[in-house]
Short mmCIF file of C-alpha atoms in Angstrom, two decimals:
data_model
loop_
_atom_site.label_atom_id
_atom_site.label_comp_id
_atom_site.label_asym_id
_atom_site.label_seq_id
_atom_site.Cartn_x
_atom_site.Cartn_y
_atom_site.Cartn_z
CA UNK N 1 15.41 -26.19 17.46
CA UNK N 2 13.53 -23.93 20.25
CA UNK N 3 12.16 -24.79 23.57
CA UNK N 4 8.72 -26.47 23.36
CA UNK N 5 6.52 -26.94 26.40
CA UNK N 6 4.66 -30.16 27.13
CA UNK N 7 2.46 -30.31 30.20
CA UNK N 8 4.16 -27.43 31.63
CA UNK N 9 7.70 -28.87 31.14
CA UNK N 10 10.02 -27.17 28.71
CA UNK N 11 12.33 -29.16 26.78
CA UNK N 12 15.19 -28.53 24.37
CA UNK N 13 16.32 -30.49 21.35
CA UNK N 14 19.71 -29.97 19.98
CA UNK N 15 20.48 -27.22 17.89
CA UNK N 16 17.96 -24.88 19.41
CA UNK N 17 18.02 -21.20 20.18
CA UNK N 18 19.77 -21.88 23.47
CA UNK N 19 22.90 -23.78 22.37
CA UNK N 20 24.71 -24.44 19.18
CA UNK N 21 25.79 -27.89 18.40
CA UNK N 22 29.49 -28.29 17.65
CA UNK N 23 30.96 -28.64 14.09
CA UNK N 24 29.84 -27.07 10.95
CA UNK N 25 30.31 -27.91 7.52
CA UNK N 26 32.81 -25.45 6.23
CA UNK N 27 36.46 -27.09 6.34
CA UNK N 28 35.00 -29.70 8.00
CA UNK N 29 37.33 -32.71 9.28
CA UNK N 30 34.61 -35.31 9.00
CA UNK N 31 34.47 -37.39 5.95
CA UNK N 32 31.85 -36.51 3.42
CA UNK N 33 29.19 -39.31 4.34
CA UNK N 34 29.45 -38.17 7.69
CA UNK N 35 28.85 -34.67 6.71
CA UNK N 36 25.74 -35.74 4.79
CA UNK N 37 24.47 -37.65 7.82
CA UNK N 38 25.07 -34.68 10.21
CA UNK N 39 22.93 -32.42 7.74
CA UNK N 40 19.88 -34.82 7.53
CA UNK N 41 19.91 -36.13 11.01
CA UNK N 42 19.51 -32.50 12.12
CA UNK N 43 23.13 -32.27 13.95
CA UNK N 44 23.84 -29.21 12.09
CA UNK N 45 21.08 -26.84 12.68
CA UNK N 46 19.73 -24.40 10.01
CA UNK N 47 18.28 -20.92 9.87
CA UNK N 48 16.34 -19.52 7.23
CA UNK N 49 16.12 -15.90 7.06
CA UNK N 50 12.93 -14.63 5.23
CA UNK N 51 9.53 -16.74 5.08
CA UNK N 52 7.88 -14.80 2.05
CA UNK N 53 6.34 -16.49 -0.87
CA UNK N 54 9.64 -18.51 -1.65
CA UNK N 55 11.20 -18.63 1.77
CA UNK N 56 8.41 -20.42 3.71
CA UNK N 57 8.54 -23.08 1.02
CA UNK N 58 12.40 -23.38 1.40
CA UNK N 59 12.32 -23.30 4.96
CA UNK N 60 9.70 -26.49 5.01
CA UNK N 61 11.95 -28.33 2.54
CA UNK N 62 14.80 -27.57 4.69
CA UNK N 63 12.88 -29.05 7.63
CA UNK N 64 11.82 -32.05 5.85
CA UNK N 65 15.28 -32.95 4.88
CA UNK N 66 17.15 -31.82 7.80
CA UNK N 67 14.67 -31.90 10.47
CA UNK N 68 16.22 -29.03 12.54
CA UNK N 69 15.27 -25.27 11.10
CA UNK N 70 14.47 -22.10 12.67
CA UNK N 71 12.63 -19.83 10.13
CA UNK N 72 13.28 -16.24 10.72
CA UNK N 73 10.96 -13.09 9.64
CA UNK N 74 10.61 -9.55 10.84
CA UNK N 75 6.72 -9.85 10.84
CA UNK N 76 5.23 -11.11 13.97
CA UNK N 77 1.97 -12.18 12.54
CA UNK N 78 3.94 -14.63 10.07
CA UNK N 79 5.90 -16.01 12.70
CA UNK N 80 2.79 -16.36 14.88
CA UNK N 81 0.97 -18.40 12.05
CA UNK N 82 3.84 -20.54 11.39
CA UNK N 83 4.26 -21.22 14.95
CA UNK N 84 0.59 -22.47 15.12
CA UNK N 85 1.34 -24.87 12.08
CA UNK N 86 -0.08 -22.70 9.50
CA UNK N 87 1.24 -20.83 6.25
CA UNK N 88 0.57 -17.26 5.27
CA UNK N 89 1.32 -18.04 1.48
CA UNK N 90 -1.46 -18.75 -0.61
CA UNK N 91 -1.75 -20.71 -4.02
CA UNK N 92 1.18 -23.21 -3.22
CA UNK N 93 -0.26 -26.81 -3.49
CA UNK N 94 0.85 -28.86 -0.59
CA UNK N 95 2.61 -26.16 1.49
CA UNK N 96 -0.20 -25.79 4.09
CA UNK N 97 0.32 -29.77 5.04
CA UNK N 98 3.91 -29.37 5.00
CA UNK N 99 4.28 -26.80 7.32
CA UNK N 100 1.77 -28.25 9.27
CA UNK N 101 3.45 -31.31 9.47
CA UNK N 102 6.86 -29.88 10.05
CA UNK N 103 5.91 -27.71 12.92
CA UNK N 104 3.94 -30.59 14.56
CA UNK N 105 7.04 -32.73 14.47
CA UNK N 106 9.01 -30.06 16.00
CA UNK N 107 11.41 -30.13 12.80
CA UNK N 108 10.31 -26.24 11.99
CA UNK N 109 10.02 -23.33 14.23
CA UNK N 110 9.60 -19.70 13.58
CA UNK N 111 10.81 -16.43 15.39
CA UNK N 112 11.44 -12.80 14.77
CA UNK N 113 14.92 -12.94 16.71
CA UNK N 114 17.43 -13.09 13.84
CA UNK N 115 20.48 -13.08 16.23
CA UNK N 116 19.13 -15.76 18.53
CA UNK N 117 18.48 -17.92 15.53
CA UNK N 118 22.34 -17.26 14.01
CA UNK N 119 23.63 -18.03 17.38
CA UNK N 120 21.87 -21.50 17.19
CA UNK N 121 22.59 -22.36 13.52
CA UNK N 122 25.37 -23.69 11.71
CA UNK N 123 23.95 -23.33 8.17
CA UNK N 124 22.58 -19.78 7.63
CA UNK N 125 20.10 -19.14 4.29
CA UNK N 126 19.17 -16.02 3.20
CA UNK N 127 16.34 -15.56 1.08
CA UNK N 128 14.71 -11.98 1.43
CA UNK N 129 13.99 -9.83 -1.54
CA UNK N 130 16.44 -7.54 -3.42
CA UNK N 131 14.50 -4.52 -4.71
CA UNK N 132 15.15 -1.25 -6.33
CA UNK N 133 15.33 2.25 -5.03
CA UNK N 134 13.70 5.35 -6.77
CA UNK N 135 16.83 5.51 -8.96
CA UNK N 136 16.42 1.87 -10.05
CA UNK N 137 19.35 1.07 -7.97
CA UNK N 138 19.55 -2.42 -6.11
CA UNK N 139 18.75 -1.95 -2.40
CA UNK N 140 20.74 -4.47 -0.46
CA UNK N 141 19.39 -2.84 2.72
CA UNK N 142 17.30 -5.76 3.73
CA UNK N 143 20.07 -8.34 2.64
CA UNK N 144 22.51 -6.29 4.60
CA UNK N 145 20.34 -6.33 7.78
CA UNK N 146 20.06 -10.07 7.53
CA UNK N 147 23.86 -10.04 7.31
CA UNK N 148 24.08 -8.20 10.70
CA UNK N 149 22.06 -10.85 12.28
CA UNK N 150 24.20 -13.81 10.74
CA UNK N 151 27.49 -12.16 12.08
CA UNK N 152 25.98 -11.63 15.52
CA UNK N 153 26.19 -15.67 15.87
CA UNK N 154 28.39 -16.73 13.17
CA UNK N 155 31.23 -18.94 14.25
CA UNK N 156 34.08 -21.15 12.78
CA UNK N 157 32.91 -23.52 10.45
CA UNK N 158 29.54 -21.80 9.64
CA UNK N 159 28.21 -21.73 6.42
CA UNK N 160 26.10 -18.94 4.72
CA UNK N 161 23.96 -19.59 1.68
CA UNK N 162 22.65 -16.58 -0.27
CA UNK N 163 19.45 -17.66 -2.23
CA UNK N 164 18.50 -14.22 -2.85
CA UNK N 165 18.89 -12.81 -6.24
CA UNK N 166 21.71 -10.40 -5.95
CA UNK N 167 23.84 -8.04 -8.24
CA UNK N 168 26.93 -9.91 -9.60
CA UNK N 169 30.02 -9.61 -7.20
CA UNK N 170 27.59 -9.21 -3.97
CA UNK N 171 28.78 -12.28 -2.04
CA UNK N 172 32.65 -11.51 -2.93
CA UNK N 173 32.66 -7.83 -2.48
CA UNK N 174 29.80 -6.87 -0.01
CA UNK N 175 28.68 -9.96 2.01
CA UNK N 176 32.07 -11.72 2.77
CA UNK N 177 33.82 -8.65 3.88
CA UNK N 178 30.70 -7.44 5.85
CA UNK N 179 30.18 -10.82 7.50
CA UNK N 180 34.04 -10.82 8.56
CA UNK N 181 33.95 -7.30 9.75
CA UNK N 182 30.87 -7.53 12.03
CA UNK N 183 31.77 -11.16 13.48
CA UNK N 184 35.19 -10.50 13.82
CA UNK N 185 35.98 -13.43 11.94
CA UNK N 186 38.75 -13.93 9.25
CA UNK N 187 36.98 -14.31 5.67
CA UNK N 188 38.30 -18.07 5.55
CA UNK N 189 36.84 -19.27 8.86
CA UNK N 190 33.25 -19.39 7.30
CA UNK N 191 31.87 -20.38 4.13
CA UNK N 192 29.62 -18.14 1.73
CA UNK N 193 27.95 -19.47 -1.25
CA UNK N 194 25.42 -18.31 -3.79
CA UNK N 195 22.84 -20.85 -4.59
CA UNK N 196 20.01 -18.97 -6.43
CA UNK N 197 16.40 -20.07 -6.06
CA UNK N 198 14.75 -21.16 -9.35
CA UNK N 199 11.22 -21.29 -8.15
CA UNK N 200 7.75 -19.92 -9.54
CA UNK N 201 4.96 -19.04 -7.57
CA UNK N 202 2.44 -21.88 -7.63
CA UNK N 203 5.27 -24.71 -8.00
CA UNK N 204 7.58 -23.69 -5.37
CA UNK N 205 7.49 -27.18 -3.62
CA UNK N 206 8.12 -29.07 -6.76
CA UNK N 207 10.93 -26.88 -7.96
CA UNK N 208 12.72 -26.45 -4.41
CA UNK N 209 12.68 -30.46 -4.39
CA UNK N 210 14.40 -30.64 -7.80
CA UNK N 211 12.53 -29.48 -11.01
CA UNK N 212 15.64 -27.74 -12.15
CA UNK N 213 19.22 -28.37 -11.56
CA UNK N 214 20.66 -26.53 -8.27
CA UNK N 215 23.27 -23.99 -9.16
CA UNK N 216 25.97 -23.61 -6.45
CA UNK N 217 28.64 -21.04 -6.36
CA UNK N 218 30.82 -20.44 -3.45
CA UNK N 219 33.53 -17.51 -2.64
CA UNK N 220 35.88 -20.41 -2.37
CA UNK N 221 36.21 -24.16 -3.40
CA UNK N 222 35.53 -25.06 0.29
CA UNK N 223 32.31 -23.12 0.27
CA UNK N 224 31.22 -24.47 -3.18
CA UNK N 225 31.94 -28.12 -1.98
CA UNK N 226 30.09 -27.55 1.48
CA UNK N 227 27.16 -26.05 -0.19
CA UNK N 228 26.94 -29.04 -2.89
CA UNK N 229 26.58 -31.24 0.02
CA UNK N 230 23.66 -29.55 1.54
CA UNK N 231 21.82 -29.40 -1.94
CA UNK N 232 22.56 -32.72 -3.23
CA UNK N 233 20.34 -33.73 -0.22
CA UNK N 234 17.52 -31.00 -0.46
CA UNK N 235 17.04 -31.88 -4.35
CA UNK N 236 16.32 -34.68 -6.48
CA UNK N 237 17.98 -32.85 -9.38
CA UNK N 238 21.65 -32.54 -10.24
CA UNK N 239 23.85 -30.15 -8.50
CA UNK N 240 25.60 -27.91 -10.87
CA UNK N 241 28.70 -26.22 -9.43
CA UNK N 242 30.22 -23.32 -10.91
CA UNK N 243 33.41 -21.45 -10.60
CA UNK N 244 32.64 -18.94 -8.11
CA UNK N 245 29.91 -17.04 -6.17
CA UNK N 246 29.94 -14.26 -9.03
CA UNK N 247 29.52 -16.74 -11.71
CA UNK N 248 26.56 -18.42 -9.98
CA UNK N 249 24.90 -14.79 -9.24
CA UNK N 250 25.32 -13.98 -12.93
CA UNK N 251 23.43 -17.36 -13.77
CA UNK N 252 20.36 -16.07 -11.88
CA UNK N 253 20.40 -12.48 -13.34
CA UNK N 254 20.99 -13.75 -16.82
CA UNK N 255 18.06 -16.06 -16.80
CA UNK N 256 15.86 -13.10 -16.04
CA UNK N 257 17.46 -10.99 -18.41
CA UNK N 258 17.10 -13.52 -21.32
CA UNK N 259 13.23 -13.57 -20.49
CA UNK N 260 12.84 -9.57 -20.55
CA UNK N 261 14.70 -9.39 -23.65
CA UNK N 262 12.92 -11.97 -25.24
CA UNK N 263 9.67 -10.61 -23.92
CA UNK N 264 11.00 -6.91 -25.28
CA UNK N 265 11.49 -8.36 -28.71
CA UNK N 266 8.08 -10.11 -28.79
CA UNK N 267 6.30 -6.87 -27.70
CA UNK N 268 8.16 -5.00 -30.25
CA UNK N 269 7.07 -7.16 -33.15
CA UNK N 270 3.61 -7.28 -31.70
CA UNK N 271 3.35 -3.61 -32.09
CA UNK N 272 3.59 -4.17 -35.76
CA UNK N 273 0.67 -6.31 -36.21
CA UNK N 274 -1.31 -3.10 -37.19
CA UNK N 275 1.15 -1.75 -39.69
CA UNK N 276 1.47 -4.83 -41.34
CA UNK N 277 -1.96 -6.03 -41.32
CA UNK N 278 -1.16 -9.45 -39.71
CA UNK N 279 -1.61 -11.44 -36.50
CA UNK N 280 2.17 -11.12 -35.14
CA UNK N 281 0.94 -13.86 -32.81
CA UNK N 282 0.55 -16.14 -35.47
CA UNK N 283 3.57 -15.48 -36.95
CA UNK N 284 5.73 -15.76 -33.72
CA UNK N 285 3.81 -19.32 -33.14
CA UNK N 286 4.83 -20.46 -36.67
CA UNK N 287 8.25 -19.37 -36.44
CA UNK N 288 8.84 -20.98 -33.24
CA UNK N 289 8.22 -24.38 -35.32
CA UNK N 290 11.86 -24.30 -35.55
CA UNK N 291 13.96 -25.25 -32.40
CA UNK N 292 16.48 -22.27 -32.90
CA UNK N 293 13.76 -19.57 -32.79
CA UNK N 294 11.59 -19.48 -29.34
CA UNK N 295 10.09 -16.07 -29.08
CA UNK N 296 7.89 -15.25 -26.11
CA UNK N 297 4.44 -14.03 -26.41
CA UNK N 298 3.69 -10.51 -26.45
CA UNK N 299 1.51 -9.01 -23.84
CA UNK N 300 0.77 -5.58 -22.02
CA UNK N 301 3.80 -5.68 -20.18
CA UNK N 302 6.54 -7.55 -17.61
CA UNK N 303 5.48 -7.86 -14.13
CA UNK N 304 6.61 -9.74 -10.89
CA UNK N 305 9.11 -9.28 -8.21
CA UNK N 306 11.80 -10.82 -10.58
CA UNK N 307 12.05 -10.08 -14.44
CA UNK N 308 11.57 -6.38 -14.50
CA UNK N 309 13.98 -6.17 -11.78
CA UNK N 310 17.02 -7.96 -12.69
CA UNK N 311 18.33 -5.73 -15.82
CA UNK N 312 18.74 -3.25 -12.95
CA UNK N 313 21.09 -5.49 -11.37
CA UNK N 314 23.73 -4.88 -14.36
CA UNK N 315 22.40 -1.46 -15.80
CA UNK N 316 24.38 1.50 -14.80
CA UNK N 317 26.65 -0.78 -12.86
CA UNK N 318 28.90 -1.87 -15.43
CA UNK N 319 31.23 0.00 -17.99
CA UNK N 320 29.57 -1.88 -20.96
CA UNK N 321 26.54 0.15 -22.24
CA UNK N 322 24.14 -3.09 -22.17
CA UNK N 323 22.27 -1.23 -25.14
CA UNK N 324 19.98 -4.33 -25.89
CA UNK N 325 18.99 -5.06 -22.09
CA UNK N 326 18.29 -1.62 -21.63
CA UNK N 327 16.16 -0.94 -24.84
CA UNK N 328 14.18 -4.30 -23.91
CA UNK N 329 13.62 -3.13 -20.44
CA UNK N 330 12.03 0.61 -21.74
CA UNK N 331 10.14 -1.45 -24.37
CA UNK N 332 8.44 -3.63 -21.65
CA UNK N 333 7.76 -0.42 -19.30
CA UNK N 334 6.16 1.25 -22.20
CA UNK N 335 3.55 -1.39 -22.96
CA UNK N 336 1.05 -0.03 -20.53
CA UNK N 337 1.18 3.19 -22.31
CA UNK N 338 0.69 1.57 -25.66
CA UNK N 339 -2.04 -0.55 -24.93
CA UNK N 340 -3.75 2.98 -23.41
CA UNK N 341 -2.82 4.09 -27.04
CA UNK N 342 -4.63 1.40 -28.82
CA UNK N 343 -7.37 1.59 -26.48
CA UNK N 344 -7.80 5.41 -26.95
CA UNK N 345 -7.69 4.81 -30.91
CA UNK N 346 -10.70 2.26 -30.44
CA UNK N 347 -12.78 4.64 -28.57
CA UNK N 348 -12.24 7.60 -31.00
CA UNK N 349 -13.60 5.23 -33.87
CA UNK N 350 -16.66 4.76 -31.58
CA UNK N 351 -16.95 8.59 -31.13
CA UNK N 352 -15.75 8.58 -27.43
CA UNK N 353 -12.90 10.42 -25.93
CA UNK N 354 -10.75 8.53 -23.68
CA UNK N 355 -11.01 11.42 -20.98
CA UNK N 356 -14.92 10.86 -21.04
CA UNK N 357 -14.93 7.20 -20.94
CA UNK N 358 -15.33 4.36 -18.32
CA UNK N 359 -13.08 1.71 -18.38
CA UNK N 360 -12.92 -1.63 -16.69
CA UNK N 361 -9.30 -3.45 -16.05
CA UNK N 362 -9.60 -6.99 -16.03
CA UNK N 363 -6.79 -8.57 -13.80
CA UNK N 364 -4.70 -6.56 -11.38
CA UNK N 365 -2.04 -9.43 -10.46
CA UNK N 366 0.94 -9.98 -12.62
CA UNK N 367 0.08 -13.62 -13.31
CA UNK N 368 -3.28 -15.50 -13.42
CA UNK N 369 -4.08 -17.16 -10.26
CA UNK N 370 -1.02 -15.61 -8.24
CA UNK N 371 -1.99 -13.04 -5.43
CA UNK N 372 0.96 -10.70 -6.30
CA UNK N 373 0.73 -7.38 -8.01
CA UNK N 374 4.39 -6.02 -7.91
CA UNK N 375 5.18 -4.30 -11.07
CA UNK N 376 2.05 -5.84 -12.62
CA UNK N 377 1.29 -4.12 -16.20
CA UNK N 378 -2.24 -3.72 -15.04
CA UNK N 379 -1.07 -0.90 -12.32
CA UNK N 380 0.98 0.78 -15.08
CA UNK N 381 -2.08 0.86 -17.00
CA UNK N 382 -4.40 2.09 -14.57
CA UNK N 383 -1.89 5.10 -13.98
CA UNK N 384 -1.71 5.97 -17.45
CA UNK N 385 -5.56 5.80 -17.82
CA UNK N 386 -5.83 7.90 -14.46
CA UNK N 387 -3.38 10.43 -16.31
CA UNK N 388 -5.65 10.66 -19.25
CA UNK N 389 -8.75 11.41 -17.29
CA UNK N 390 -10.57 7.90 -17.70
CA UNK N 391 -13.01 6.75 -15.03
CA UNK N 392 -11.50 3.28 -13.89
CA UNK N 393 -12.98 0.31 -12.43
CA UNK N 394 -11.28 -2.92 -11.61
CA UNK N 395 -12.12 -6.54 -11.65
CA UNK N 396 -9.79 -9.19 -9.78
CA UNK N 397 -10.62 -12.39 -7.64
CA UNK N 398 -7.43 -12.19 -5.99
CA UNK N 399 -6.62 -8.57 -4.63
CA UNK N 400 -8.88 -5.29 -4.14
CA UNK N 401 -8.75 -3.16 -6.98
CA UNK N 402 -9.55 -0.39 -4.44
CA UNK N 403 -6.09 -0.60 -3.30
CA UNK N 404 -4.51 0.11 -6.87
CA UNK N 405 -6.66 3.32 -7.62
CA UNK N 406 -9.56 1.49 -9.39
CA UNK N 407 -13.24 0.92 -8.41
CA UNK N 408 -13.78 -2.66 -7.44
CA UNK N 409 -16.34 -4.60 -9.28
CA UNK N 410 -17.52 -8.20 -8.95
CA UNK N 411 -16.93 -10.44 -11.63
CA UNK N 412 -20.67 -11.40 -11.41
CA UNK N 413 -21.61 -7.54 -11.28
CA UNK N 414 -20.44 -6.64 -14.49
CA UNK N 415 -23.67 -7.45 -16.30
CA UNK N 416 -25.30 -4.55 -13.88
CA UNK N 417 -22.68 -1.96 -14.95
CA UNK N 418 -22.17 0.03 -18.08
CA UNK N 419 -18.65 0.61 -19.67
CA UNK N 420 -17.38 2.29 -22.64
CA UNK N 421 -14.23 -0.14 -22.59
CA UNK N 422 -12.60 -3.03 -21.05
CA UNK N 423 -9.03 -3.94 -21.15
CA UNK N 424 -8.12 -7.54 -20.32
CA UNK N 425 -4.51 -7.59 -18.95
CA UNK N 426 -4.47 -10.87 -16.51
CA UNK N 427 -6.56 -13.77 -17.84
CA UNK N 428 -7.43 -15.26 -14.49
CA UNK N 429 -9.47 -18.72 -14.65
CA UNK N 430 -12.44 -17.08 -13.04
CA UNK N 431 -13.01 -14.79 -15.90
CA UNK N 432 -14.01 -17.66 -17.93
CA UNK N 433 -17.37 -17.23 -16.39
CA UNK N 434 -17.96 -13.75 -17.52
CA UNK N 435 -21.02 -13.73 -19.96
CA UNK N 436 -19.73 -11.21 -22.52
CA UNK N 437 -23.03 -11.44 -24.63
CA UNK N 438 -24.81 -10.20 -21.49
CA UNK N 439 -22.70 -7.14 -21.17
CA UNK N 440 -23.65 -3.78 -23.01
CA UNK N 441 -21.42 -3.53 -26.04
CA UNK N 442 -18.11 -1.72 -25.76
CA UNK N 443 -14.80 -1.51 -27.07
CA UNK N 444 -12.73 -4.47 -25.62
CA UNK N 445 -8.72 -4.73 -25.64
CA UNK N 446 -7.72 -8.01 -25.21
CA UNK N 447 -4.01 -7.89 -24.12
CA UNK N 448 -3.45 -11.73 -24.02
CA UNK N 449 -5.36 -13.27 -26.97
CA UNK N 450 -7.49 -15.04 -23.97
CA UNK N 451 -11.43 -14.34 -25.10
CA UNK N 452 -13.48 -14.84 -28.10
CA UNK N 453 -16.10 -12.22 -28.66
CA UNK N 454 -17.04 -13.38 -32.01
CA UNK N 455 -20.77 -13.88 -31.17
CA UNK N 456 -20.92 -10.53 -29.30
CA UNK N 457 -21.53 -6.92 -30.29
CA UNK N 458 -18.54 -5.68 -28.71
CA UNK N 459 -15.61 -4.13 -30.74
CA UNK N 460 -12.59 -6.23 -30.14
CA UNK N 461 -9.20 -5.46 -30.45
CA UNK N 462 -6.46 -8.23 -30.00
CA UNK N 463 -3.23 -6.68 -28.90
CA UNK N 464 -0.66 -8.01 -31.65
CA UNK N 465 -3.48 -10.04 -33.19
CA UNK N 466 -4.82 -13.80 -32.32
CA UNK N 467 -2.71 -17.06 -32.54
CA UNK N 468 -5.19 -18.43 -35.18
CA UNK N 469 -4.51 -15.64 -37.59
CA UNK N 470 -6.85 -12.57 -37.07
CA UNK N 471 -5.25 -9.22 -37.00
CA UNK N 472 -6.03 -6.73 -34.54
CA UNK N 473 -9.18 -4.94 -35.45
CA UNK N 474 -8.75 -2.19 -37.76
CA UNK N 475 -5.64 -3.15 -39.20
CA UNK N 476 -4.97 -2.97 -42.94
CA UNK N 477 -6.31 -6.00 -44.63
CA UNK N 478 -8.61 -6.97 -41.82
CA UNK N 479 -11.55 -8.36 -43.69
CA UNK N 480 -13.54 -8.22 -40.34
CA UNK N 481 -13.62 -12.19 -40.16
CA UNK N 482 -13.90 -13.68 -36.89
CA UNK N 483 -12.80 -16.92 -34.91
CA UNK N 484 -15.71 -19.14 -34.35
CA UNK N 485 -14.31 -21.05 -31.50
CA UNK N 486 -12.92 -20.08 -28.20
CA UNK N 487 -9.13 -19.69 -27.66
CA UNK N 488 -7.01 -21.29 -24.95
CA UNK N 489 -5.55 -18.68 -22.36
CA UNK N 490 -1.85 -18.32 -23.31
CA UNK N 491 0.94 -18.91 -20.71
CA UNK N 492 3.30 -16.53 -22.31
CA UNK N 493 6.72 -15.91 -20.34
CA UNK N 494 5.67 -12.13 -20.00
CA UNK N 495 2.88 -13.57 -17.38
CA UNK N 496 5.82 -14.93 -15.07
#
């Protein structure tokens, strides 16, 4: 760990930024039990690169398990917050207390100096985002920058673990040669394994500690063995070694692809609700009675920093055309426009042109209760509404709609406003206090089957119908019947 000042005197523990302990896990001569003891006793210092929504929880769990962790982040404000025992990540139960306890005990520290952290560490854990460039190509710039820092301090016997989601083949074809070239070591002097994070916002600590089996795949058998030792200590669940790092990378990408394709199918079926005059949600719920059928929920799109990105880790990078994957991605990308089309139709039936309409968008984050807007369907919907000339307001308890092109309105201020239409995109729990009966009548497009307007004067349109059987308003065969009870907020996979 790092230097700590007590009453003006500076002390340094083994494994601090100023001095590396000897003996890593890769190609270790110690017996397995001794290797485990060295991991859990702090004799093998750990550096975690990336202290974001998933990185800080991972660093904190590493700290409580190993007792010797340096977290690295490029943001000085993040590092300062952690150094003071605080957490900049919100909405993660238990994280504030865990970070405070680990920092106070001297088991966790943070720095912006990646090279110094690498020089002190023997296990290097990478958990920075892999985003897409303007051409939807995976952008490995951040991952490679971290690899440069690691290479500056990499020594024989060190183990590098990538938890960042990567295009299959990255560890083998990019990271291993990059680390070797920049460090001057031979490729078999150090270990490299891909061990994908399997966590969700809001349950990160639970997930890291063992909610799901931990997948481990190394660029060679020794890397897999060494990484398995580490995660057998971190996780209460099984460690699942796979054949190699590329297989492990594919596991993570395939998990996201499955969900994107499933949601794409659900959204395509959901668009049939008007034409068939049925509730597709009811049909899906009923079909899912069979264990071999597990259709996800339809909705206004797919958001977050995972599912919308992972298909592009394969699309255009393989000789196979991946027609199903590409089609699902297009269907999901189109959903904000589909929602606006339905809204425009409802407004026209009421004699109002969309270009002359005032529309309030309810929920801008990609998931209820999560302060994250990356790839949120609401942002695409705002863009389409803006292109078509609508006047746009937004309501969200976690973020400022003004940052995303919508005039901000408070939940409790809705009753003082007058809108032609509302679109519910993200059903935050805070929206339960909206008194719909007190609002002026308008067209309401419910993208999540989350509200019951049966006792109000609003013109309601349920995207894909309601789970209790009502088709979208205006569909053929719609008798105009309404539900008499409130609906539960759905927990659809496309919310994730």
